[in-house]
XYZ file of C-alpha atoms in Angstrom:
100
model
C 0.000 0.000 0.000
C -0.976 2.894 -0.839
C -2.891 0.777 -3.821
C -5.075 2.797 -6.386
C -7.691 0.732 -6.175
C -11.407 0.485 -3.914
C -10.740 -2.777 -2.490
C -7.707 -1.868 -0.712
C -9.499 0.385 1.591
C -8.631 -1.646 4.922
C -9.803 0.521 7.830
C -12.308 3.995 8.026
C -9.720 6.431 6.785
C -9.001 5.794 3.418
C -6.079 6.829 1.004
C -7.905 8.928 -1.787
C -6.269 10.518 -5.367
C -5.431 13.875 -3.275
C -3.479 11.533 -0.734
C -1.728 9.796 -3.287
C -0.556 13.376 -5.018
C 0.839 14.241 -1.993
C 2.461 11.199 -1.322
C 4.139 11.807 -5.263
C 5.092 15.597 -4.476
C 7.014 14.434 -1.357
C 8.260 11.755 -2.901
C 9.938 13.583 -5.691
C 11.332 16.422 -2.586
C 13.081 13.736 -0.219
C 16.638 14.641 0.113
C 17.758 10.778 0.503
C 17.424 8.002 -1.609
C 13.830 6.516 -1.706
C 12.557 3.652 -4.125
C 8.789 2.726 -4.232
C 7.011 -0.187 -6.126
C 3.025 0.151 -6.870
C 1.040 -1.297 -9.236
C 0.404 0.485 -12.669
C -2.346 2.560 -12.917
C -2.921 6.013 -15.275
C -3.531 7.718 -12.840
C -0.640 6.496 -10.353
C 1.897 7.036 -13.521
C 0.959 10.201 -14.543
C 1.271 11.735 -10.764
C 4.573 10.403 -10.407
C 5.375 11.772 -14.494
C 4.548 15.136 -13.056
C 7.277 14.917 -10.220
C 10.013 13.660 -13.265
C 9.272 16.821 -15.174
C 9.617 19.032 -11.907
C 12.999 16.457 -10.363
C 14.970 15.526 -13.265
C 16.140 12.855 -10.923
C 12.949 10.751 -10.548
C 13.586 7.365 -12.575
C 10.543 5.055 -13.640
C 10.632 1.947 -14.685
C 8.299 -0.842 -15.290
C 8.074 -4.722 -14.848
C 5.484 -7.463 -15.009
C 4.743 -10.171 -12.440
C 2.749 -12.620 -13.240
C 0.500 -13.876 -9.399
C -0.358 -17.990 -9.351
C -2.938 -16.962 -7.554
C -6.150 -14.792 -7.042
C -7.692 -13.954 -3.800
C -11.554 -13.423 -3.902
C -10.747 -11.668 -7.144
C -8.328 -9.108 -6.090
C -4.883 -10.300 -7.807
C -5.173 -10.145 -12.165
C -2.987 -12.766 -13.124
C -0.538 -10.392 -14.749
C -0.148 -7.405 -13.331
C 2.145 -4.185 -14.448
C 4.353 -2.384 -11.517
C 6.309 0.553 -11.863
C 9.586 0.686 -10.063
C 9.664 4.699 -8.915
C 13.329 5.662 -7.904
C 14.016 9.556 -7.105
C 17.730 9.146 -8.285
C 19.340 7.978 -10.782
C 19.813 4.455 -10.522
C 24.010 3.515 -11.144
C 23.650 0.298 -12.690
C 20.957 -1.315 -13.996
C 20.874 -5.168 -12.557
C 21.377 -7.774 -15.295
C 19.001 -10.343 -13.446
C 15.781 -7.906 -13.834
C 14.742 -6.558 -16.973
C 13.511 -3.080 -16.605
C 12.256 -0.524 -19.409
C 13.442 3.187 -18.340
């Protein structure tokens, strides 16, 4: 968490669009190195697009993972995550194939 999705509401405060632009803005102002994975959504990518224009230093990548399993319909089989980094990343790791 913090999914973009309505199922993932677990408790009476919930974690709306507005929370999850703030969560992006700060995100893209930490002064140490932060990495966050979160499944793909347009909306989710496009907030943390916004912080790359304004921090040259935000990185996003993308992978797939594919679940063996679905819990009372929650979990799509295949499912894209983005891989948000607010540096630049030094190497990129031969054992996971990213698209920057």
């Amino acid at each position: 968490p913090p999914y973009d999705t309505k199922f993932s509401e677990y408790d009476q405060q919930s974690f709306g669009k507005k929370d999850q632009e703030d969560l992006a803005k700060l995100f893209g102002q930490l002064d140490c190195k932060a990495l966050m994975i979160i499944k793909k959504t347009d909306f989710i990518h496009n907030i943390y697009q916004k912080q790359q224009k304004i921090n040259s230093q935000v990185t996003i990548g993308e992978y797939k993972k594919n679940y063996s399993y679905n819990v009372r319909g929650r979990n799509q089989r295949e499912v894209t995550h983005l891989l948000i980094l607010n540096y630049q990343p030094e190497e990129a790791r031969n054992d996971v194939q990213l698209s920057f």
